[in-house]
N, CA, C and O atoms as CSV, one atom per row, in Angstrom:
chain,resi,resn,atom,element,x,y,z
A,1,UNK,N,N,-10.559,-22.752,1.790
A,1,UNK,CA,C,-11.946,-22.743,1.370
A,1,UNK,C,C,-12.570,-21.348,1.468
A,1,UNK,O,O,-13.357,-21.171,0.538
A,2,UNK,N,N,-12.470,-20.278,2.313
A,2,UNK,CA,C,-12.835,-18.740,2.224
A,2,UNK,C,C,-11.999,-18.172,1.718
A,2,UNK,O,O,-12.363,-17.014,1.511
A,3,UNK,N,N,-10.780,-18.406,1.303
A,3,UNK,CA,C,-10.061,-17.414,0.102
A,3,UNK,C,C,-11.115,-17.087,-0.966
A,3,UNK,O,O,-11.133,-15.880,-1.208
A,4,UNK,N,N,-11.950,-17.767,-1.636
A,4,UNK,CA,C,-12.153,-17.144,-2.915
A,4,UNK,C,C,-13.750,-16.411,-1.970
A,4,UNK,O,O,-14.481,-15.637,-2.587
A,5,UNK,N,N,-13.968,-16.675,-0.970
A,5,UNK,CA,C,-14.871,-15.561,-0.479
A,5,UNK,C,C,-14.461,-14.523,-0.348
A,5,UNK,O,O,-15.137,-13.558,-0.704
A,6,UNK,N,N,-13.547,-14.409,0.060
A,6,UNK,CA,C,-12.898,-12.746,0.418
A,6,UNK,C,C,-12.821,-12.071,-1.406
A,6,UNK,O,O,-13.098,-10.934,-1.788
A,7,UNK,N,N,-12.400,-13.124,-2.126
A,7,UNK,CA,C,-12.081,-12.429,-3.554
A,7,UNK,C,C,-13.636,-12.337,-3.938
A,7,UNK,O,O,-13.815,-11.290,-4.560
A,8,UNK,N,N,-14.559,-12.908,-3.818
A,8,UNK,CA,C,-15.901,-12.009,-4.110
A,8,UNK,C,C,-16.378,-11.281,-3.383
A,8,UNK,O,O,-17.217,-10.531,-3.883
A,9,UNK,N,N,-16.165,-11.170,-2.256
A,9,UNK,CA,C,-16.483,-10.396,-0.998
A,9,UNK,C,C,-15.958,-8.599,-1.772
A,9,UNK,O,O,-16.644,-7.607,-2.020
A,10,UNK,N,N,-14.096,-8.947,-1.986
A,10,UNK,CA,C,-13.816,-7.858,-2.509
A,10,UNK,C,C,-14.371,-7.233,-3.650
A,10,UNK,O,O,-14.640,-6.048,-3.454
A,11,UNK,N,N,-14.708,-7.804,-5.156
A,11,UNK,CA,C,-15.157,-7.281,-5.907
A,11,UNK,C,C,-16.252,-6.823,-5.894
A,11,UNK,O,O,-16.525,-5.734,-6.400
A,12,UNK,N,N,-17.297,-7.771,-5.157
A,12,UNK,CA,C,-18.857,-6.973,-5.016
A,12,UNK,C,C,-18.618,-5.157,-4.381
A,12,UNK,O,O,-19.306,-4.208,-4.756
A,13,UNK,N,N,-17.500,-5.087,-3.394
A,13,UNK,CA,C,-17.465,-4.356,-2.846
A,13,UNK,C,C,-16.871,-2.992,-3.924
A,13,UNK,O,O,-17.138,-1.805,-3.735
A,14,UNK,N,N,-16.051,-3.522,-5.016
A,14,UNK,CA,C,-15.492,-2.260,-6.140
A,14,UNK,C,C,-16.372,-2.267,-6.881
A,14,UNK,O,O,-16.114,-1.397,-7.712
A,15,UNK,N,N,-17.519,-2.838,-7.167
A,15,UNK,CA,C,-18.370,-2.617,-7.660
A,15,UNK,C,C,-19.639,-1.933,-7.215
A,15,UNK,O,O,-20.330,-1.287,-8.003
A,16,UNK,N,N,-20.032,-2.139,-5.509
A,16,UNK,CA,C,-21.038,-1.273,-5.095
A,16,UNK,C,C,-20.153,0.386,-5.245
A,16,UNK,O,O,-20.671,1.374,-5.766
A,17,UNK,N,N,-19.496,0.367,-4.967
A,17,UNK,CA,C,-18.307,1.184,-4.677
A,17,UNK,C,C,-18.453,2.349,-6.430
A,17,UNK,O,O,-18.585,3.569,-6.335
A,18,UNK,N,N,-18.403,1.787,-7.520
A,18,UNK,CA,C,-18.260,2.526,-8.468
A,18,UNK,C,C,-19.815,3.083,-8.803
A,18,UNK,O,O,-20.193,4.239,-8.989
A,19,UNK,N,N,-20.555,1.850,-8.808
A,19,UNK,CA,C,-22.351,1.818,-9.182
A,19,UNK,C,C,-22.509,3.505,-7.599
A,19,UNK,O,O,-22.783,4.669,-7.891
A,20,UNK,N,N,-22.317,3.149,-6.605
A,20,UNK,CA,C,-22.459,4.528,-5.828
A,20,UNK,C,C,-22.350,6.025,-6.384
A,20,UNK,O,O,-23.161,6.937,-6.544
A,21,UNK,N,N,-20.612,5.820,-6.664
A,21,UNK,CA,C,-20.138,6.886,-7.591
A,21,UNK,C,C,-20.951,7.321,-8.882
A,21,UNK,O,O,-21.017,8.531,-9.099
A,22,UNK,N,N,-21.273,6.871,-9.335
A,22,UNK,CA,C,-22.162,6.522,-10.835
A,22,UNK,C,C,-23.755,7.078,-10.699
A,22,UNK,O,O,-24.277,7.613,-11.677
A,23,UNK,N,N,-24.289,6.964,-9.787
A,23,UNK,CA,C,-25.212,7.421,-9.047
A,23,UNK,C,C,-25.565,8.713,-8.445
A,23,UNK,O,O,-26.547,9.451,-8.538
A,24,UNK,N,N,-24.134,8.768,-7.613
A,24,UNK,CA,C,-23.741,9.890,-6.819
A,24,UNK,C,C,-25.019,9.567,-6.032
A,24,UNK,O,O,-26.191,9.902,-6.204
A,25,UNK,N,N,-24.345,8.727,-5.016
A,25,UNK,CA,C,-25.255,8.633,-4.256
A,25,UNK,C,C,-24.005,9.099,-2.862
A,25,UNK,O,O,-22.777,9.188,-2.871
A,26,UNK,N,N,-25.050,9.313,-1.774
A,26,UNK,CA,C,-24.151,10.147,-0.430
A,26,UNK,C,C,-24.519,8.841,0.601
A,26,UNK,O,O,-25.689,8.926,0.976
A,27,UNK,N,N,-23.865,7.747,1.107
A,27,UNK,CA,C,-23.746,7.232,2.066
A,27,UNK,C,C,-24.030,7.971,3.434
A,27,UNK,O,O,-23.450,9.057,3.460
A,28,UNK,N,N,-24.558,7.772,4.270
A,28,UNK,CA,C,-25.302,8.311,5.296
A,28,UNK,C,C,-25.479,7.676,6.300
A,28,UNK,O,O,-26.049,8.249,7.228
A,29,UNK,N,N,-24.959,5.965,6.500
A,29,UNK,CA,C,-24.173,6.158,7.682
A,29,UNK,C,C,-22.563,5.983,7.968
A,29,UNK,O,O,-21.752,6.140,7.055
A,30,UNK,N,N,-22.260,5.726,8.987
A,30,UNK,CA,C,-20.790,5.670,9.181
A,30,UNK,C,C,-20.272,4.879,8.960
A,30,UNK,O,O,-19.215,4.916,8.330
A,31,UNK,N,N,-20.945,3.609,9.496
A,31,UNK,CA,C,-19.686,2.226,9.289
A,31,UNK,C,C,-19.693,2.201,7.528
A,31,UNK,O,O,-18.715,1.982,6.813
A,32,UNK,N,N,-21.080,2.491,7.091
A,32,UNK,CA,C,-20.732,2.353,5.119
A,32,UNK,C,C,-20.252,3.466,4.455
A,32,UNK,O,O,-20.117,3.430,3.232
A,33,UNK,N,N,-20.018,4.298,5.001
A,33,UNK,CA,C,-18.652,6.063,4.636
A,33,UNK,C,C,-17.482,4.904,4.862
A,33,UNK,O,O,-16.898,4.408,3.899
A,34,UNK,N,N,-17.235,4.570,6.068
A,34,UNK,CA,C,-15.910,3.641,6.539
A,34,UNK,C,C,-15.154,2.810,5.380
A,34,UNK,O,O,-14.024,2.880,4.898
A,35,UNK,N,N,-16.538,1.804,5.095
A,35,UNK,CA,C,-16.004,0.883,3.942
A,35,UNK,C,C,-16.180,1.474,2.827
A,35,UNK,O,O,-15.123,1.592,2.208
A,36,UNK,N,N,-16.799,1.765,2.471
A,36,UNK,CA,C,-16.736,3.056,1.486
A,36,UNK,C,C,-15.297,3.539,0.852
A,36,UNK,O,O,-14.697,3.318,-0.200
A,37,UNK,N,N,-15.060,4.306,2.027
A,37,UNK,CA,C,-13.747,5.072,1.683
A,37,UNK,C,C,-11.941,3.953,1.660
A,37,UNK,O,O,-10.846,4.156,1.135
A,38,UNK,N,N,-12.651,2.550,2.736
A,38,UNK,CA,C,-11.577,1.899,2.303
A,38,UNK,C,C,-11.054,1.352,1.181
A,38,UNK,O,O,-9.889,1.057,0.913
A,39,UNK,N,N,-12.450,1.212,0.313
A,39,UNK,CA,C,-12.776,0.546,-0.846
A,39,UNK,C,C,-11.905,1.634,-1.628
A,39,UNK,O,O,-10.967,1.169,-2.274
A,40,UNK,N,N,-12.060,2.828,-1.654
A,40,UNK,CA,C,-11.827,3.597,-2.437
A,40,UNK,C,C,-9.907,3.928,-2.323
A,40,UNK,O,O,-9.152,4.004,-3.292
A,41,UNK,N,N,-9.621,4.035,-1.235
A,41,UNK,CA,C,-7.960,4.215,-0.718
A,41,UNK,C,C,-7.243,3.500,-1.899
A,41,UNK,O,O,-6.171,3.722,-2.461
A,42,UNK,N,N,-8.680,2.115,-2.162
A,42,UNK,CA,C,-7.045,0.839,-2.475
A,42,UNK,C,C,-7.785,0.891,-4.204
A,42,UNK,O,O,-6.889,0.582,-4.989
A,43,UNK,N,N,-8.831,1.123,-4.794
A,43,UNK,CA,C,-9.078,1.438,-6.132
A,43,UNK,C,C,-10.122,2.228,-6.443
A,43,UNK,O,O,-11.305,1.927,-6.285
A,44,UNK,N,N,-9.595,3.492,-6.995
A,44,UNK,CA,C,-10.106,4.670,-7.220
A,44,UNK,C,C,-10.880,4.474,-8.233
A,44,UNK,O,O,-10.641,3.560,-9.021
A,45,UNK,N,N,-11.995,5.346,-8.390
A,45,UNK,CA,C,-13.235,5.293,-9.339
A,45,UNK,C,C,-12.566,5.326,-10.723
A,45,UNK,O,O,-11.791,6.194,-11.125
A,46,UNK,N,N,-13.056,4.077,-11.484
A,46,UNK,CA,C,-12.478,3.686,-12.888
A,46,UNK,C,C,-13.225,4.319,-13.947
A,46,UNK,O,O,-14.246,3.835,-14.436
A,47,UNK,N,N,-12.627,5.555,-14.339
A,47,UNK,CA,C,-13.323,6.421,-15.698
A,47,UNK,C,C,-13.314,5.587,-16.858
A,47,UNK,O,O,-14.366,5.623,-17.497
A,48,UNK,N,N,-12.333,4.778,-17.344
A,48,UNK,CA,C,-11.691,3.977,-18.485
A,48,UNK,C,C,-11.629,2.683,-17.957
A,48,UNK,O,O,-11.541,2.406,-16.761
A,49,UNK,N,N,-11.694,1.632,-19.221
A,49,UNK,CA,C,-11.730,0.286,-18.777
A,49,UNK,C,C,-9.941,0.005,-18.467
A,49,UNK,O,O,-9.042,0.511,-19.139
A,50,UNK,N,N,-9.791,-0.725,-17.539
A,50,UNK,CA,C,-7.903,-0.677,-16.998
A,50,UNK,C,C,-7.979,-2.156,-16.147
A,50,UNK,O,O,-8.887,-2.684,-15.505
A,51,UNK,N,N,-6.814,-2.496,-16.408
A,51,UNK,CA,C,-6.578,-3.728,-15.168
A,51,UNK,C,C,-7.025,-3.334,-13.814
A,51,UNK,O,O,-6.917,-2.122,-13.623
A,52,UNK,N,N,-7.456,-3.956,-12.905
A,52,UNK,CA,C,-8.145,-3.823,-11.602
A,52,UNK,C,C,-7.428,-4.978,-10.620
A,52,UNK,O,O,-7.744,-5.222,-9.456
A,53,UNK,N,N,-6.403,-5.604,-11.391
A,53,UNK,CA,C,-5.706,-6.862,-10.058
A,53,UNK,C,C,-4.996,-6.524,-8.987
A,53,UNK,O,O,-5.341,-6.769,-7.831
A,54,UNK,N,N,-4.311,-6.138,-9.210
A,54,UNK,CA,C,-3.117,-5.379,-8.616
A,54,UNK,C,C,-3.970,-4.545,-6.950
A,54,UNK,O,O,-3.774,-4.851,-5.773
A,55,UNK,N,N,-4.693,-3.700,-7.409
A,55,UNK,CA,C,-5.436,-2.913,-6.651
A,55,UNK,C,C,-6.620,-3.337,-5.968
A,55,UNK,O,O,-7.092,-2.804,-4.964
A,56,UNK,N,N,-7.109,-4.423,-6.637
A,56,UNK,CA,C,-8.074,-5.242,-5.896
A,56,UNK,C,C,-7.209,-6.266,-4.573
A,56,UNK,O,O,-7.279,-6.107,-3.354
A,57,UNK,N,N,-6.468,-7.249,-5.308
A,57,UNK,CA,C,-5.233,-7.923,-4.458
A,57,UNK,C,C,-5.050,-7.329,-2.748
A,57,UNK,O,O,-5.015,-7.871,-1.643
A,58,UNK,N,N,-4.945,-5.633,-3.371
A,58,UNK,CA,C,-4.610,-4.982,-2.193
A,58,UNK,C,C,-5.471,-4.740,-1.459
A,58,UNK,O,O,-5.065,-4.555,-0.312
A,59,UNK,N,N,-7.216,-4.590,-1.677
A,59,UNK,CA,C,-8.170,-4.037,-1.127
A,59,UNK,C,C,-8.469,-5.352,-0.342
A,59,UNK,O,O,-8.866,-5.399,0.822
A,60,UNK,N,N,-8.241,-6.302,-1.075
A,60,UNK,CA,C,-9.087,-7.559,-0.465
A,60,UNK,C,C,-7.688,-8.244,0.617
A,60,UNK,O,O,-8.045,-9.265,1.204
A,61,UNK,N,N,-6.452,-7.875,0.870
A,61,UNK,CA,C,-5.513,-8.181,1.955
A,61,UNK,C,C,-6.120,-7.074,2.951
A,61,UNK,O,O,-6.146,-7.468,4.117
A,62,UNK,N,N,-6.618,-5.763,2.744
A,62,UNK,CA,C,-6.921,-4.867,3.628
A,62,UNK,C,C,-8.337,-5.836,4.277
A,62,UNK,O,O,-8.473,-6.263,5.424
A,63,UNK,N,N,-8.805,-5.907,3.688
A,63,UNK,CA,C,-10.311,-5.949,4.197
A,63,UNK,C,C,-10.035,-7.620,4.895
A,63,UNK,O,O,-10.909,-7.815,5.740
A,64,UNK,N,N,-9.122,-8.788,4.775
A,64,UNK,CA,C,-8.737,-10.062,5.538
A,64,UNK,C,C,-8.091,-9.317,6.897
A,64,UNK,O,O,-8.335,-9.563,8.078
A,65,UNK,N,N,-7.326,-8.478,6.412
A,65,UNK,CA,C,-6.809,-7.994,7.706
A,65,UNK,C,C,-7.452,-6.883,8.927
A,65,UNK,O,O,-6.835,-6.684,9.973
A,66,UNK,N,N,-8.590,-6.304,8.657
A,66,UNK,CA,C,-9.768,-6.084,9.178
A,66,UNK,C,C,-10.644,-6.678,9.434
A,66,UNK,O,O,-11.448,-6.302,10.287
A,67,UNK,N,N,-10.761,-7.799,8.767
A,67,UNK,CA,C,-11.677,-8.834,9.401
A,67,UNK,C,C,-11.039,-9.365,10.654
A,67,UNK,O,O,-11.511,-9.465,11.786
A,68,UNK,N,N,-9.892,-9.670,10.198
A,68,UNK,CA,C,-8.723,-10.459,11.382
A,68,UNK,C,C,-8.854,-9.962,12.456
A,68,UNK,O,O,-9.296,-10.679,13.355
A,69,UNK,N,N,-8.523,-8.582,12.737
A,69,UNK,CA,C,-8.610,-6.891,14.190
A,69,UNK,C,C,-9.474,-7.138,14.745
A,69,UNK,O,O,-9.558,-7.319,15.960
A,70,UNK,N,N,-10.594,-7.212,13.650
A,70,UNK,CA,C,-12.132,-6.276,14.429
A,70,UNK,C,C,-13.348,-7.729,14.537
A,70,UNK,O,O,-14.474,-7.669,15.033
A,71,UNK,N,N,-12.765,-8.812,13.985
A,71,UNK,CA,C,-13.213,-10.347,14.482
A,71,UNK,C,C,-14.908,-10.403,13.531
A,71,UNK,O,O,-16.026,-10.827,13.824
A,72,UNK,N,N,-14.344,-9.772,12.389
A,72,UNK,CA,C,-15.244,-9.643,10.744
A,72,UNK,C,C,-15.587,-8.657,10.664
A,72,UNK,O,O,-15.820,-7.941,11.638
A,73,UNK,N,N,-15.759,-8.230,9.150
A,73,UNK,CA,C,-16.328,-7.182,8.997
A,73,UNK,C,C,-17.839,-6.940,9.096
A,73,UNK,O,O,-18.296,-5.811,8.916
């Protein structure tokens, strides 16, 4: 029943994530630089429209398995 939370959990997150970039906006505090930059490790800012599964898949096992460690994000 929270699987498909984590899968919107993840996309909202490649999406604040690009809309930032797009902006150029400067994150200013730490824990959102943190997720920020994790977001970014696992799918890099999309110039061109491209498949996003693969790389999302991966962002959103990162971010279950950080929830898992650190007892949620």
């Amino acid at each position: 029943m929270i699987e498909p939370l984590f899968t919107i959990m993840t996309l909202q997150m490649v999406v604040l994530a690009q809309a930032l970039d797009l902006r150029e906006v400067k994150l200013e505090g730490e824990e959102s630089r943190r997720m920020y930059e994790i977001v970014r490790q696992h799918v890099p800012f999309v110039e061109r429209d491209r498949a996003l599964g693969e790389e999302v898949a991966a962002l959103r096992s990162a971010l279950k398995n950080l929830s898992a460690t650190k007892g949620g994000l």
